[in-house]
Amino acid sequence: MSKPFLRVRTIAKKELVEFVRDWRTILAILVIPLLMFPLLFILFPLLLASEAAELEAIEVDIVVQSDSIPEELGLLFENATLNIVYEPLPELEFLSTPDGDQERLRNGSIDAILRLQMNDTILEYAVLYLSTSEQSLEARSRTFDALGAWEQNETVRRIDAAGLDANQTLDPLRWNGDIAQSDVATQGEQAGMALSLFIPLV
């Protein structure tokens, strides 16, 4: 056996003995991942659910600036747990121009401003908000939800009024069958894949 190989073998043996003797290394390699991964999978969804519940409980104040608002949209706003104050729409070239309203958003007296104007058959809008305020972001999110629901209902209404089938017109591409059956990977393979994504982080 050559001397270089003996040296490598001796050094490797020494390192292995030190590695086994160091209980902290073994703990870090074996125990910490075994504890960390279950905690991540259990605590992370709980934290997200808690955050969502906290946001839902927040009361947000919104100013709606508009000369006229569709009745259904007004009802959607009322159901979206928004404290709404209506104001006339100021003269603006673009609805997204703050035009002096930024101070009300910055000082927290209101959380968002929704501007609406009817342009022929199109309802144009802009939402002014403060991106550094969690409450303002929540107000913006709830406003978008209400606007999205109104847009969906209005789209269906207009399609029906044109004599078309809204379901076929808006959804021409559909999945057939159970989407869960299309993945042929076993649960073990899926778990292994998920675990392999976290292992490099350790």
PDB file of C-alpha atoms in Angstrom:
ATOM      1  CA  MET A   1       0.000   0.000   0.000  1.00  0.00           C
ATOM      2  CA  SER A   2       1.465   3.376  -1.026  1.00  0.00           C
ATOM      3  CA  LYS A   3       2.351   6.062   1.496  1.00  0.00           C
ATOM      4  CA  PRO A   4       0.021   8.737   0.033  1.00  0.00           C
ATOM      5  CA  PHE A   5      -2.928   6.336   0.344  1.00  0.00           C
ATOM      6  CA  LEU A   6      -1.981   5.548   3.954  1.00  0.00           C
ATOM      7  CA  ARG A   7      -1.864   9.254   4.764  1.00  0.00           C
ATOM      8  CA  VAL A   8      -5.297   9.824   3.230  1.00  0.00           C
ATOM      9  CA  ARG A   9      -6.681   6.823   5.080  1.00  0.00           C
ATOM     10  CA  THR A  10      -5.220   7.990   8.397  1.00  0.00           C
ATOM     11  CA  ILE A  11      -6.586  11.510   7.980  1.00  0.00           C
ATOM     12  CA  ALA A  12     -10.002  10.197   6.933  1.00  0.00           C
ATOM     13  CA  LYS A  13     -10.103   7.854   9.935  1.00  0.00           C
ATOM     14  CA  LYS A  14      -9.152  10.689  12.294  1.00  0.00           C
ATOM     15  CA  GLU A  15     -11.827  12.997  10.834  1.00  0.00           C
ATOM     16  CA  LEU A  16     -14.464  10.277  11.057  1.00  0.00           C
ATOM     17  CA  VAL A  17     -13.645   9.584  14.712  1.00  0.00           C
ATOM     18  CA  GLU A  18     -13.849  13.300  15.547  1.00  0.00           C
ATOM     19  CA  PHE A  19     -17.079  13.605  13.639  1.00  0.00           C
ATOM     20  CA  VAL A  20     -18.684  10.724  15.557  1.00  0.00           C
ATOM     21  CA  ARG A  21     -17.428  12.086  18.887  1.00  0.00           C
ATOM     22  CA  ASP A  22     -18.942  15.509  18.218  1.00  0.00           C
ATOM     23  CA  TRP A  23     -22.529  15.027  19.421  1.00  0.00           C
ATOM     24  CA  ARG A  24     -23.535  18.487  18.246  1.00  0.00           C
ATOM     25  CA  THR A  25     -22.813  17.611  14.632  1.00  0.00           C
ATOM     26  CA  ILE A  26     -24.864  14.430  14.844  1.00  0.00           C
ATOM     27  CA  LEU A  27     -27.649  16.382  16.531  1.00  0.00           C
ATOM     28  CA  ALA A  28     -27.597  19.005  13.797  1.00  0.00           C
ATOM     29  CA  ILE A  29     -27.670  16.411  11.023  1.00  0.00           C
ATOM     30  CA  LEU A  30     -30.289  14.052  12.433  1.00  0.00           C
ATOM     31  CA  VAL A  31     -32.478  15.610  15.091  1.00  0.00           C
ATOM     32  CA  ILE A  32     -32.910  19.196  13.924  1.00  0.00           C
ATOM     33  CA  PRO A  33     -34.302  18.307  10.460  1.00  0.00           C
ATOM     34  CA  LEU A  34     -36.618  15.736  12.044  1.00  0.00           C
ATOM     35  CA  LEU A  35     -38.029  18.443  14.302  1.00  0.00           C
ATOM     36  CA  MET A  36     -37.873  21.341  11.875  1.00  0.00           C
ATOM     37  CA  PHE A  37     -39.805  19.875   8.949  1.00  0.00           C
ATOM     38  CA  PRO A  38     -42.906  18.851  10.931  1.00  0.00           C
ATOM     39  CA  LEU A  39     -42.887  22.224  12.663  1.00  0.00           C
ATOM     40  CA  LEU A  40     -42.711  23.997   9.314  1.00  0.00           C
ATOM     41  CA  PHE A  41     -45.585  21.985   7.882  1.00  0.00           C
ATOM     42  CA  ILE A  42     -47.741  22.429  11.001  1.00  0.00           C
ATOM     43  CA  LEU A  43     -46.931  25.944  12.187  1.00  0.00           C
ATOM     44  CA  PHE A  44     -46.741  27.721   8.836  1.00  0.00           C
ATOM     45  CA  PRO A  45     -50.379  27.018   7.847  1.00  0.00           C
ATOM     46  CA  LEU A  46     -51.486  27.931  11.377  1.00  0.00           C
ATOM     47  CA  LEU A  47     -49.657  31.246  11.164  1.00  0.00           C
ATOM     48  CA  LEU A  48     -51.200  31.976   7.771  1.00  0.00           C
ATOM     49  CA  ALA A  49     -54.691  31.151   9.052  1.00  0.00           C
ATOM     50  CA  SER A  50     -54.162  33.356  12.095  1.00  0.00           C
ATOM     51  CA  GLU A  51     -52.967  36.228   9.912  1.00  0.00           C
ATOM     52  CA  ALA A  52     -55.971  35.850   7.601  1.00  0.00           C
ATOM     53  CA  ALA A  53     -58.398  35.864  10.542  1.00  0.00           C
ATOM     54  CA  GLU A  54     -56.717  38.953  11.956  1.00  0.00           C
ATOM     55  CA  LEU A  55     -57.025  40.777   8.632  1.00  0.00           C
ATOM     56  CA  GLU A  56     -60.700  39.849   8.303  1.00  0.00           C
ATOM     57  CA  ALA A  57     -61.406  41.392  11.701  1.00  0.00           C
ATOM     58  CA  ILE A  58     -59.899  44.740  10.681  1.00  0.00           C
ATOM     59  CA  GLU A  59     -62.392  47.515   9.982  1.00  0.00           C
ATOM     60  CA  VAL A  60     -61.381  49.552   6.964  1.00  0.00           C
ATOM     61  CA  ASP A  61     -62.590  52.980   5.888  1.00  0.00           C
ATOM     62  CA  ILE A  62     -62.991  53.694   2.199  1.00  0.00           C
ATOM     63  CA  VAL A  63     -63.993  56.828   0.369  1.00  0.00           C
ATOM     64  CA  VAL A  64     -65.866  56.194  -2.876  1.00  0.00           C
ATOM     65  CA  GLN A  65     -65.626  59.142  -5.239  1.00  0.00           C
ATOM     66  CA  SER A  66     -68.202  58.825  -7.988  1.00  0.00           C
ATOM     67  CA  ASP A  67     -71.068  60.696  -9.576  1.00  0.00           C
ATOM     68  CA  SER A  68     -73.027  57.467  -9.981  1.00  0.00           C
ATOM     69  CA  ILE A  69     -72.472  53.907  -8.850  1.00  0.00           C
ATOM     70  CA  PRO A  70     -74.221  50.742 -10.052  1.00  0.00           C
ATOM     71  CA  GLU A  71     -76.715  49.540  -7.461  1.00  0.00           C
ATOM     72  CA  GLU A  72     -75.371  45.987  -7.417  1.00  0.00           C
ATOM     73  CA  LEU A  73     -71.840  47.268  -6.849  1.00  0.00           C
ATOM     74  CA  GLY A  74     -73.060  49.321  -3.890  1.00  0.00           C
ATOM     75  CA  LEU A  75     -74.591  46.187  -2.367  1.00  0.00           C
ATOM     76  CA  LEU A  76     -71.343  44.286  -2.875  1.00  0.00           C
ATOM     77  CA  PHE A  77     -69.450  47.034  -1.069  1.00  0.00           C
ATOM     78  CA  GLU A  78     -71.847  46.825   1.864  1.00  0.00           C
ATOM     79  CA  ASN A  79     -71.335  43.055   2.064  1.00  0.00           C
ATOM     80  CA  ALA A  80     -67.548  43.432   1.921  1.00  0.00           C
ATOM     81  CA  THR A  81     -67.356  44.837   5.487  1.00  0.00           C
ATOM     82  CA  LEU A  82     -66.217  48.239   4.309  1.00  0.00           C
ATOM     83  CA  ASN A  83     -66.999  51.491   6.094  1.00  0.00           C
ATOM     84  CA  ILE A  84     -67.857  53.649   3.092  1.00  0.00           C
ATOM     85  CA  VAL A  85     -68.172  57.395   2.696  1.00  0.00           C
ATOM     86  CA  TYR A  86     -69.408  58.669  -0.666  1.00  0.00           C
ATOM     87  CA  GLU A  87     -68.022  61.832  -2.224  1.00  0.00           C
ATOM     88  CA  PRO A  88     -68.446  63.474  -5.622  1.00  0.00           C
ATOM     89  CA  LEU A  89     -65.777  62.639  -8.176  1.00  0.00           C
ATOM     90  CA  PRO A  90     -63.277  65.491  -8.593  1.00  0.00           C
ATOM     91  CA  GLU A  91     -62.353  66.804 -12.038  1.00  0.00           C
ATOM     92  CA  LEU A  92     -59.342  64.703 -13.054  1.00  0.00           C
ATOM     93  CA  GLU A  93     -57.593  63.771 -16.271  1.00  0.00           C
ATOM     94  CA  PHE A  94     -56.773  60.334 -14.855  1.00  0.00           C
ATOM     95  CA  LEU A  95     -58.566  58.679 -11.957  1.00  0.00           C
ATOM     96  CA  SER A  96     -55.289  57.376 -10.512  1.00  0.00           C
ATOM     97  CA  THR A  97     -53.916  60.893  -9.948  1.00  0.00           C
ATOM     98  CA  PRO A  98     -53.827  61.486  -6.155  1.00  0.00           C
ATOM     99  CA  ASP A  99     -54.715  65.189  -6.569  1.00  0.00           C
ATOM    100  CA  GLY A 100     -54.306  66.144  -2.907  1.00  0.00           C
ATOM    101  CA  ASP A 101     -55.946  63.023  -1.480  1.00  0.00           C
ATOM    102  CA  GLN A 102     -52.639  61.402  -0.558  1.00  0.00           C
ATOM    103  CA  GLU A 103     -52.513  63.257   2.755  1.00  0.00           C
ATOM    104  CA  ARG A 104     -55.721  61.597   3.963  1.00  0.00           C
ATOM    105  CA  LEU A 105     -54.218  58.207   3.166  1.00  0.00           C
ATOM    106  CA  ARG A 106     -50.894  59.029   4.796  1.00  0.00           C
ATOM    107  CA  ASN A 107     -52.384  60.263   8.066  1.00  0.00           C
ATOM    108  CA  GLY A 108     -54.632  57.190   8.355  1.00  0.00           C
ATOM    109  CA  SER A 109     -57.956  59.025   8.376  1.00  0.00           C
ATOM    110  CA  ILE A 110     -59.024  56.756   5.509  1.00  0.00           C
ATOM    111  CA  ASP A 111     -57.576  53.497   4.251  1.00  0.00           C
ATOM    112  CA  ALA A 112     -58.333  53.707   0.531  1.00  0.00           C
ATOM    113  CA  ILE A 113     -60.040  55.856  -2.064  1.00  0.00           C
ATOM    114  CA  LEU A 114     -62.034  54.286  -4.873  1.00  0.00           C
ATOM    115  CA  ARG A 115     -62.780  56.455  -7.877  1.00  0.00           C
ATOM    116  CA  LEU A 116     -65.430  55.376 -10.364  1.00  0.00           C
ATOM    117  CA  GLN A 117     -66.704  56.918 -13.558  1.00  0.00           C
ATOM    118  CA  MET A 118     -68.895  55.556 -16.321  1.00  0.00           C
ATOM    119  CA  ASN A 119     -67.408  55.930 -19.793  1.00  0.00           C
ATOM    120  CA  ASP A 120     -70.103  54.826 -22.227  1.00  0.00           C
ATOM    121  CA  THR A 121     -70.615  51.171 -21.216  1.00  0.00           C
ATOM    122  CA  ILE A 122     -67.300  50.839 -19.365  1.00  0.00           C
ATOM    123  CA  LEU A 123     -66.961  51.501 -15.648  1.00  0.00           C
ATOM    124  CA  GLU A 124     -63.513  53.007 -15.170  1.00  0.00           C
ATOM    125  CA  TYR A 125     -61.897  52.926 -11.748  1.00  0.00           C
ATOM    126  CA  ALA A 126     -58.772  53.582  -9.717  1.00  0.00           C
ATOM    127  CA  VAL A 127     -57.944  52.692  -6.124  1.00  0.00           C
ATOM    128  CA  LEU A 128     -55.625  54.968  -4.184  1.00  0.00           C
ATOM    129  CA  TYR A 129     -53.933  53.329  -1.207  1.00  0.00           C
ATOM    130  CA  LEU A 130     -50.813  53.385   0.954  1.00  0.00           C
ATOM    131  CA  SER A 131     -48.662  50.338   0.227  1.00  0.00           C
ATOM    132  CA  THR A 132     -46.790  50.619   3.534  1.00  0.00           C
ATOM    133  CA  SER A 133     -49.991  50.275   5.576  1.00  0.00           C
ATOM    134  CA  GLU A 134     -51.386  46.799   6.226  1.00  0.00           C
ATOM    135  CA  GLN A 135     -54.831  48.275   6.804  1.00  0.00           C
ATOM    136  CA  SER A 136     -54.707  50.187   3.534  1.00  0.00           C
ATOM    137  CA  LEU A 137     -53.622  47.062   1.663  1.00  0.00           C
ATOM    138  CA  GLU A 138     -56.534  45.156   3.204  1.00  0.00           C
ATOM    139  CA  ALA A 139     -58.942  47.917   2.145  1.00  0.00           C
ATOM    140  CA  ARG A 140     -57.567  47.725  -1.388  1.00  0.00           C
ATOM    141  CA  SER A 141     -57.907  43.937  -1.412  1.00  0.00           C
ATOM    142  CA  ARG A 142     -61.545  44.021  -0.260  1.00  0.00           C
ATOM    143  CA  THR A 143     -62.314  46.719  -2.817  1.00  0.00           C
ATOM    144  CA  PHE A 144     -60.809  44.630  -5.607  1.00  0.00           C
ATOM    145  CA  ASP A 145     -62.802  41.604  -4.444  1.00  0.00           C
ATOM    146  CA  ALA A 146     -66.054  43.566  -4.657  1.00  0.00           C
ATOM    147  CA  LEU A 147     -65.129  45.046  -8.037  1.00  0.00           C
ATOM    148  CA  GLY A 148     -64.161  41.610  -9.344  1.00  0.00           C
ATOM    149  CA  ALA A 149     -67.462  40.098  -8.222  1.00  0.00           C
ATOM    150  CA  TRP A 150     -69.403  42.940  -9.857  1.00  0.00           C
ATOM    151  CA  GLU A 151     -67.419  42.592 -13.085  1.00  0.00           C
ATOM    152  CA  GLN A 152     -68.110  38.859 -13.220  1.00  0.00           C
ATOM    153  CA  ASN A 153     -71.840  39.346 -12.643  1.00  0.00           C
ATOM    154  CA  GLU A 154     -72.007  42.198 -15.142  1.00  0.00           C
ATOM    155  CA  THR A 155     -70.156  40.168 -17.771  1.00  0.00           C
ATOM    156  CA  VAL A 156     -72.625  37.295 -17.399  1.00  0.00           C
ATOM    157  CA  ARG A 157     -75.550  39.724 -17.546  1.00  0.00           C
ATOM    158  CA  ARG A 158     -74.284  41.309 -20.766  1.00  0.00           C
ATOM    159  CA  ILE A 159     -73.605  37.937 -22.389  1.00  0.00           C
ATOM    160  CA  ASP A 160     -77.097  36.746 -21.475  1.00  0.00           C
ATOM    161  CA  ALA A 161     -78.544  39.987 -22.846  1.00  0.00           C
ATOM    162  CA  ALA A 162     -76.787  39.264 -26.155  1.00  0.00           C
ATOM    163  CA  GLY A 163     -78.495  35.865 -26.331  1.00  0.00           C
ATOM    164  CA  LEU A 164     -75.351  33.826 -25.650  1.00  0.00           C
ATOM    165  CA  ASP A 165     -74.724  31.138 -23.062  1.00  0.00           C
ATOM    166  CA  ALA A 166     -72.428  32.706 -20.455  1.00  0.00           C
ATOM    167  CA  ASN A 167     -71.097  29.353 -19.262  1.00  0.00           C
ATOM    168  CA  GLN A 168     -70.000  28.247 -22.731  1.00  0.00           C
ATOM    169  CA  THR A 169     -68.764  31.679 -23.779  1.00  0.00           C
ATOM    170  CA  LEU A 170     -66.618  32.327 -20.706  1.00  0.00           C
ATOM    171  CA  ASP A 171     -65.411  28.763 -20.210  1.00  0.00           C
ATOM    172  CA  PRO A 172     -64.647  27.203 -23.603  1.00  0.00           C
ATOM    173  CA  LEU A 173     -61.834  25.035 -22.191  1.00  0.00           C
ATOM    174  CA  ARG A 174     -62.663  22.595 -19.398  1.00  0.00           C
ATOM    175  CA  TRP A 175     -60.921  19.788 -17.547  1.00  0.00           C
ATOM    176  CA  ASN A 176     -62.633  16.436 -17.908  1.00  0.00           C
ATOM    177  CA  GLY A 177     -62.446  14.080 -14.933  1.00  0.00           C
ATOM    178  CA  ASP A 178     -60.781  14.186 -11.536  1.00  0.00           C
ATOM    179  CA  ILE A 179     -57.629  16.310 -11.654  1.00  0.00           C
ATOM    180  CA  ALA A 180     -56.145  14.423  -8.678  1.00  0.00           C
ATOM    181  CA  GLN A 181     -56.122  11.184 -10.694  1.00  0.00           C
ATOM    182  CA  SER A 182     -53.938  12.665 -13.420  1.00  0.00           C
ATOM    183  CA  ASP A 183     -50.829  12.682 -11.199  1.00  0.00           C
ATOM    184  CA  VAL A 184     -49.384   9.167 -11.260  1.00  0.00           C
ATOM    185  CA  ALA A 185     -46.826   9.831  -8.508  1.00  0.00           C
ATOM    186  CA  THR A 186     -47.455   8.003  -5.245  1.00  0.00           C
ATOM    187  CA  GLN A 187     -47.881   9.907  -1.984  1.00  0.00           C
ATOM    188  CA  GLY A 188     -44.462   8.672  -0.912  1.00  0.00           C
ATOM    189  CA  GLU A 189     -42.878  10.053  -4.072  1.00  0.00           C
ATOM    190  CA  GLN A 190     -44.644  13.373  -3.590  1.00  0.00           C
ATOM    191  CA  ALA A 191     -43.470  13.567   0.033  1.00  0.00           C
ATOM    192  CA  GLY A 192     -39.928  12.720  -1.054  1.00  0.00           C
ATOM    193  CA  MET A 193     -40.039  15.461  -3.662  1.00  0.00           C
ATOM    194  CA  ALA A 194     -41.250  18.008  -1.107  1.00  0.00           C
ATOM    195  CA  LEU A 195     -38.559  16.923   1.347  1.00  0.00           C
ATOM    196  CA  SER A 196     -35.849  17.177  -1.304  1.00  0.00           C
ATOM    197  CA  LEU A 197     -36.730  20.831  -1.808  1.00  0.00           C
ATOM    198  CA  PHE A 198     -36.024  21.595   1.857  1.00  0.00           C
ATOM    199  CA  ILE A 199     -32.898  19.476   2.398  1.00  0.00           C
ATOM    200  CA  PRO A 200     -30.539  21.906   0.593  1.00  0.00           C
ATOM    201  CA  LEU A 201     -31.690  24.640   2.977  1.00  0.00           C
ATOM    202  CA  VAL A 202     -30.421  22.753   6.028  1.00  0.00           C
TER     203      VAL A 202
END
